[in-house]
Short mmCIF file of C-alpha atoms and ligand atoms in Angstrom, two decimals:
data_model
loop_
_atom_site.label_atom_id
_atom_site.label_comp_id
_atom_site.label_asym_id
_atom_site.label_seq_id
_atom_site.Cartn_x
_atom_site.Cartn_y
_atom_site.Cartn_z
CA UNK L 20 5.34 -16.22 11.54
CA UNK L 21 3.93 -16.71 14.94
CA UNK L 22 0.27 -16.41 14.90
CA UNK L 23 -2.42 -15.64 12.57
CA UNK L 24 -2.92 -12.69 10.59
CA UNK L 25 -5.76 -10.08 11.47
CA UNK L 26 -7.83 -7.45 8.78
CA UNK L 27 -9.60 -4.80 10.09
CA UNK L 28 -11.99 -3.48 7.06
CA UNK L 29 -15.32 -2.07 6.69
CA UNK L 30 -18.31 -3.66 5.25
CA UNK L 31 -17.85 -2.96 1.20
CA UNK L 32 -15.02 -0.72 1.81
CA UNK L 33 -11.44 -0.73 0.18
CA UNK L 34 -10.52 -3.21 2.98
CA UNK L 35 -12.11 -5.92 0.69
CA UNK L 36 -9.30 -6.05 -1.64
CA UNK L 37 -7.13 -7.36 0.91
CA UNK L 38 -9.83 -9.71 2.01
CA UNK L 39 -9.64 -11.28 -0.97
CA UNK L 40 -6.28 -12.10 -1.70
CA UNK L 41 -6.46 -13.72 1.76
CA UNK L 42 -9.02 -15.58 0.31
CA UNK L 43 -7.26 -16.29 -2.87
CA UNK L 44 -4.10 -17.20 -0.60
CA UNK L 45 -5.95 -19.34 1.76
CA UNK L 46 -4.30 -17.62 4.64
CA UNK L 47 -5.79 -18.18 8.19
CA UNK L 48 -6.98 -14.86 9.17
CA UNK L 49 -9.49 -12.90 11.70
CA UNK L 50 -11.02 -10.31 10.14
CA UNK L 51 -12.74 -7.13 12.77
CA UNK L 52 -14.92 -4.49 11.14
CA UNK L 53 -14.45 -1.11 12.59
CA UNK L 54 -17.00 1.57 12.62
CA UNK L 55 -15.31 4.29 10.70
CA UNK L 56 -17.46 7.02 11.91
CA UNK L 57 -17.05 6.49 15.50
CA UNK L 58 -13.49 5.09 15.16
CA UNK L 59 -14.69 2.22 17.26
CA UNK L 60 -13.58 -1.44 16.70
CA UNK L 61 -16.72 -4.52 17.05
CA UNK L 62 -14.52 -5.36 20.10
CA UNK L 63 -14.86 -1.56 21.40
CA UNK L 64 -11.30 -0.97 20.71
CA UNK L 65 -10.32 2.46 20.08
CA UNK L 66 -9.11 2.63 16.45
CA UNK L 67 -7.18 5.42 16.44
CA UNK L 68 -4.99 3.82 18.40
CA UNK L 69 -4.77 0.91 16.20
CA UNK L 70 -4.43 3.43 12.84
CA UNK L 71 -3.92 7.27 13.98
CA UNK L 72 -4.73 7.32 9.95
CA UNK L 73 -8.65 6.33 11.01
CA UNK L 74 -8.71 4.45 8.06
CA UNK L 75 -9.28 0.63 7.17
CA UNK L 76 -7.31 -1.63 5.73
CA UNK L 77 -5.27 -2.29 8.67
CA UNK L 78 -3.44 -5.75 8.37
CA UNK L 79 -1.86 -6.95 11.46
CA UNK L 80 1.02 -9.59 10.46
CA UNK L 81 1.63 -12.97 12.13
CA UNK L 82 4.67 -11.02 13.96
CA UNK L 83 2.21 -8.73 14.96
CA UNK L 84 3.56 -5.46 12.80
CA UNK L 85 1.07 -2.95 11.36
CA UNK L 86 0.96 -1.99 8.03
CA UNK L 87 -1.55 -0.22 6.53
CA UNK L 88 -2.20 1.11 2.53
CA UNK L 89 -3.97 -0.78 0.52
CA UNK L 90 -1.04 -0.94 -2.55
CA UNK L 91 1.58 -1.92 0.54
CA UNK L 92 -0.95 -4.54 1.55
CA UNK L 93 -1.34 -6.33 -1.27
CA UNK L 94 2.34 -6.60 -2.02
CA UNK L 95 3.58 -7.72 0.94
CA UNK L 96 0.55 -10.67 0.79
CA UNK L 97 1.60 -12.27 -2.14
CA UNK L 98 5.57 -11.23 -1.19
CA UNK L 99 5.29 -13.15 2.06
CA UNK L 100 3.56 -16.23 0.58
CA UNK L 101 6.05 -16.24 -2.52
CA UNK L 102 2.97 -15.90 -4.47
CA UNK L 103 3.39 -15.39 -7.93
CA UNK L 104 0.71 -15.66 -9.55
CA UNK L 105 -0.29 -12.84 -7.90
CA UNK L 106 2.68 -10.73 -8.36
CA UNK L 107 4.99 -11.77 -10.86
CA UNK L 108 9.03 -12.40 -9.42
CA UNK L 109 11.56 -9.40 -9.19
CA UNK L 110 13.25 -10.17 -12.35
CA UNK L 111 10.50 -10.04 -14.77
CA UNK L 112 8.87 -6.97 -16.16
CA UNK L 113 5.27 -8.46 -15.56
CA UNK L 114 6.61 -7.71 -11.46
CA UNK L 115 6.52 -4.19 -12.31
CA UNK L 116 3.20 -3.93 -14.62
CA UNK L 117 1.32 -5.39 -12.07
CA UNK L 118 2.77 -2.97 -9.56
CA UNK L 119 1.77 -0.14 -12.12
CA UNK L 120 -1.89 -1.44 -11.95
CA UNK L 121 -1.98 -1.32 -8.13
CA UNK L 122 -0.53 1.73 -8.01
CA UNK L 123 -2.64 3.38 -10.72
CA UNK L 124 -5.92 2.24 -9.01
CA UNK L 125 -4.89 3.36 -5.32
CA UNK L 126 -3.86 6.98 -6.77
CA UNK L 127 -6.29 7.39 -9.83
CA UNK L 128 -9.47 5.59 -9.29
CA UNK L 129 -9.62 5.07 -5.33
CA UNK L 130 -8.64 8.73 -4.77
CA UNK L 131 -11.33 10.01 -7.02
CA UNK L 132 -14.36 7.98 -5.20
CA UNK L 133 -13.31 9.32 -1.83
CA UNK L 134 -15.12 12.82 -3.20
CA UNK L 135 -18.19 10.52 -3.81
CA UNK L 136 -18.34 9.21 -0.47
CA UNK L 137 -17.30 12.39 0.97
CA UNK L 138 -20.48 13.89 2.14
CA UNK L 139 -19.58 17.21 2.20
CA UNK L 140 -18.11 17.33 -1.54
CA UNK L 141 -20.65 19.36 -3.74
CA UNK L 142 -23.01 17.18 -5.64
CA UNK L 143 -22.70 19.52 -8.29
CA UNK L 144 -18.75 18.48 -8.44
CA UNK L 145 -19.43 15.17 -7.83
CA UNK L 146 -21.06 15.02 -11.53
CA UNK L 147 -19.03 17.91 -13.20
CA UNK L 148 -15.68 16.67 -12.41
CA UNK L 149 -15.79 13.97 -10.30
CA UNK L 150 -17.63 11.05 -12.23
CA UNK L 151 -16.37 12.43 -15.78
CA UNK L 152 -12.96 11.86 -14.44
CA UNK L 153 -13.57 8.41 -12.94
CA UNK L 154 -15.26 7.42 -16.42
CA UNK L 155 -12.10 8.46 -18.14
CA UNK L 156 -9.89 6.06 -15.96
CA UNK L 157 -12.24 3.31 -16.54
CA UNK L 158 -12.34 4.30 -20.46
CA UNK L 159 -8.51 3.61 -19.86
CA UNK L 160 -8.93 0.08 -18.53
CA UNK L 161 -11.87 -0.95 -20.75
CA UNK L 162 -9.13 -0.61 -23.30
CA UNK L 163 -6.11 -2.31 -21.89
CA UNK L 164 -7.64 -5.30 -20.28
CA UNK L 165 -5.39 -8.05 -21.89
CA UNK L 166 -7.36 -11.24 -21.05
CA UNK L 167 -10.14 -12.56 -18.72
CA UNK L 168 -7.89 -10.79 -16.36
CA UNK L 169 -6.19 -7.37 -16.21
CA UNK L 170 -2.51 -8.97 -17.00
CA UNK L 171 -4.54 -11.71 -19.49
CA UNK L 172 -4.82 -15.41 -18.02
CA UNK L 173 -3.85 -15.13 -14.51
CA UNK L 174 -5.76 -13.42 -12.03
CA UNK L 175 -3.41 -11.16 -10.17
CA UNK L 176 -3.15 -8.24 -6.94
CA UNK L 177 -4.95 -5.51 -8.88
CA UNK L 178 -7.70 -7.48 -10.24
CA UNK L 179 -8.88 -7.51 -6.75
CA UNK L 180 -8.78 -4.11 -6.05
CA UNK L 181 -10.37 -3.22 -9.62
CA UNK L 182 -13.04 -5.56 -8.63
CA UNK L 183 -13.98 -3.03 -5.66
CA UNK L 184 -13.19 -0.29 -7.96
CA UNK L 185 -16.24 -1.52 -10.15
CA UNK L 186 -18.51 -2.51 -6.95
CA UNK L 187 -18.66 1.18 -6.41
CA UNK L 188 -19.20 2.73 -9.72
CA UNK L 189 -22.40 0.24 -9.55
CA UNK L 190 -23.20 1.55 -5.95
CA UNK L 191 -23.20 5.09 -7.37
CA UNK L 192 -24.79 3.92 -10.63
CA UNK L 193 -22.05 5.14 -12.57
CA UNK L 194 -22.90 4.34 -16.04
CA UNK L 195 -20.14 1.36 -17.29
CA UNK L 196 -22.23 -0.02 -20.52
CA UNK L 197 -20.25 2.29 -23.12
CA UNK L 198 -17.71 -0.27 -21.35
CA UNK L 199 -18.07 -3.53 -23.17
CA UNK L 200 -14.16 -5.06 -21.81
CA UNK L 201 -14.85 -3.93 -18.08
CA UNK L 202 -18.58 -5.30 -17.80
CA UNK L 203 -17.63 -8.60 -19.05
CA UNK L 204 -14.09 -8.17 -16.92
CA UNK L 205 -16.52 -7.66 -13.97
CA UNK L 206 -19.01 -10.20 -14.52
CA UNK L 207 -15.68 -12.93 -14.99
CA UNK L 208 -14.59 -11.43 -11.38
CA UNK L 209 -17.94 -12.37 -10.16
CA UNK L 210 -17.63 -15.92 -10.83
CA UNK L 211 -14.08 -16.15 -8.88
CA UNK L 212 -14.39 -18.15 -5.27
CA UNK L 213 -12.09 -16.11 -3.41
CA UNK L 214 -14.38 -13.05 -4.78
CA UNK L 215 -17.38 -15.06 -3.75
CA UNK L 216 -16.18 -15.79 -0.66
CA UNK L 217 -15.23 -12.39 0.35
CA UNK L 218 -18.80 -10.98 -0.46
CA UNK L 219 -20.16 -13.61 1.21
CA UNK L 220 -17.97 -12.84 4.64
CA UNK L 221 -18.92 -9.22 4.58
CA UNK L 222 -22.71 -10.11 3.65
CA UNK L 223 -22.85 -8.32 0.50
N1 GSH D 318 -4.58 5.48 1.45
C1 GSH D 318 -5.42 4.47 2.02
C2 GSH D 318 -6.88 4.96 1.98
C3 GSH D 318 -7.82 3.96 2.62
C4 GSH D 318 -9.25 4.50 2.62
O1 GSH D 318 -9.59 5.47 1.93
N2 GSH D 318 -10.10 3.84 3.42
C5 GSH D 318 -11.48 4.27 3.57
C6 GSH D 318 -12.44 3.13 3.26
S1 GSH D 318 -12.40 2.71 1.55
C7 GSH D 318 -11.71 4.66 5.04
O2 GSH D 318 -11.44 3.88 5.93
N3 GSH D 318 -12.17 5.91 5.24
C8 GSH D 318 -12.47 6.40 6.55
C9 GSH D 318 -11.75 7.66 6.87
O3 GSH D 318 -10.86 8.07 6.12
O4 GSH D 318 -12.08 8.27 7.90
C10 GSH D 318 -5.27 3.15 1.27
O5 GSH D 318 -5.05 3.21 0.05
O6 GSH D 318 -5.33 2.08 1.90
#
């Protein structure tokens, strides 16, 4: 590990998970906003080059590598820092569950709010399929939250991307209160530092 890590993320965007499980680490890191429309970096740096994917996060590691994907992100954060807490070691089972719950998120609930954000996506969709499918996932997880955390006591990698998860459905006033586990879930998440922190940074 040379030097410190960099994030480049958008204000509220997906990039926030990663911010905070830096936070939750304690890592030194510089964090850059990019401006996803114009593909522009704040320092005027052509993103595209950065990401040909155009999309944020983009974690730049102390060696200076790339890596990008949210799910890949979060591993290799808590991998690198022997975290776990955060992700559980190789040998037990809990390793895999919470790999489930990343993965699950990234391909089931991220997926289906890029239609929402997606201008161009019907509105008529957007209430038809879209929302009725993203209120099915969350039915899911109002029912399988173990503890004050997804995985019961300890907070751990997906809990931090749910947390965004559920920052949008509020955005798009998706309706959660048929949702008793996930509102409390959410208002626990609320209360954590690193979660306060990271709002905080982005000025949410
Ligand atoms: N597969 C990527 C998707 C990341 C993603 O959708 N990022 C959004 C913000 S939440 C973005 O930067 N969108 C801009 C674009 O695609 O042009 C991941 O899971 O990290």
């Amino acid at each position: 590990m040379n030097k410190n890590m960099k994030l480049y993320f958008s204000k509220g965007a997906c990039s926030l998970a990663p911010r905070i499980v830096i936070n939750e680490l304690k890592l030194p890191c510089e964090f850059e906003s990019v401006d996803l429309k114009s593909k522009q970096t704040n320092s005027g740096e052509d993103f595209l080059k950065i990401n040909p994917k155009g999309y944020v996060p983009v974690l730049i590691t102390p060696n200076g590598e790339t890596l990008t994907e949210n799910a890949v992100i979060l591993q290799y954060l808590a991998d690198t820092t022997n975290n776990h807490d955060l992700l559980p070691p190789l040998k037990e089972f809990a390793h895999y569950e919470v790999l489930e719950w990343v993965n699950f998120i990234t391909t089931e609930l991220h997926k289906a709010f890029g239609a929402l954000f997606n201008q161009q996506f019907p509105q008529e969709a957007k209430e038809s399929i879209t929302i009725p499918l993203i209120q099915k996932r969350f039915a899911f997880v109002n029912t399988h939250i173990k503890g004050t955390y997804l995985m019961g006591d300890r907070f751990t990698l997906p809990d931090a991307y749910l947390f965004v998860m559920l920052r949008w459905a509020k955005h798009f006033k998706i309706d959660l209160s048929q949702h008793t586990n996930l509102e409390k879930y959410f208002n626990e998440l609320l209360n954590r530092p690193s979660i306060q922190q990271s709002l905080k940074e982005e000025g949410l």
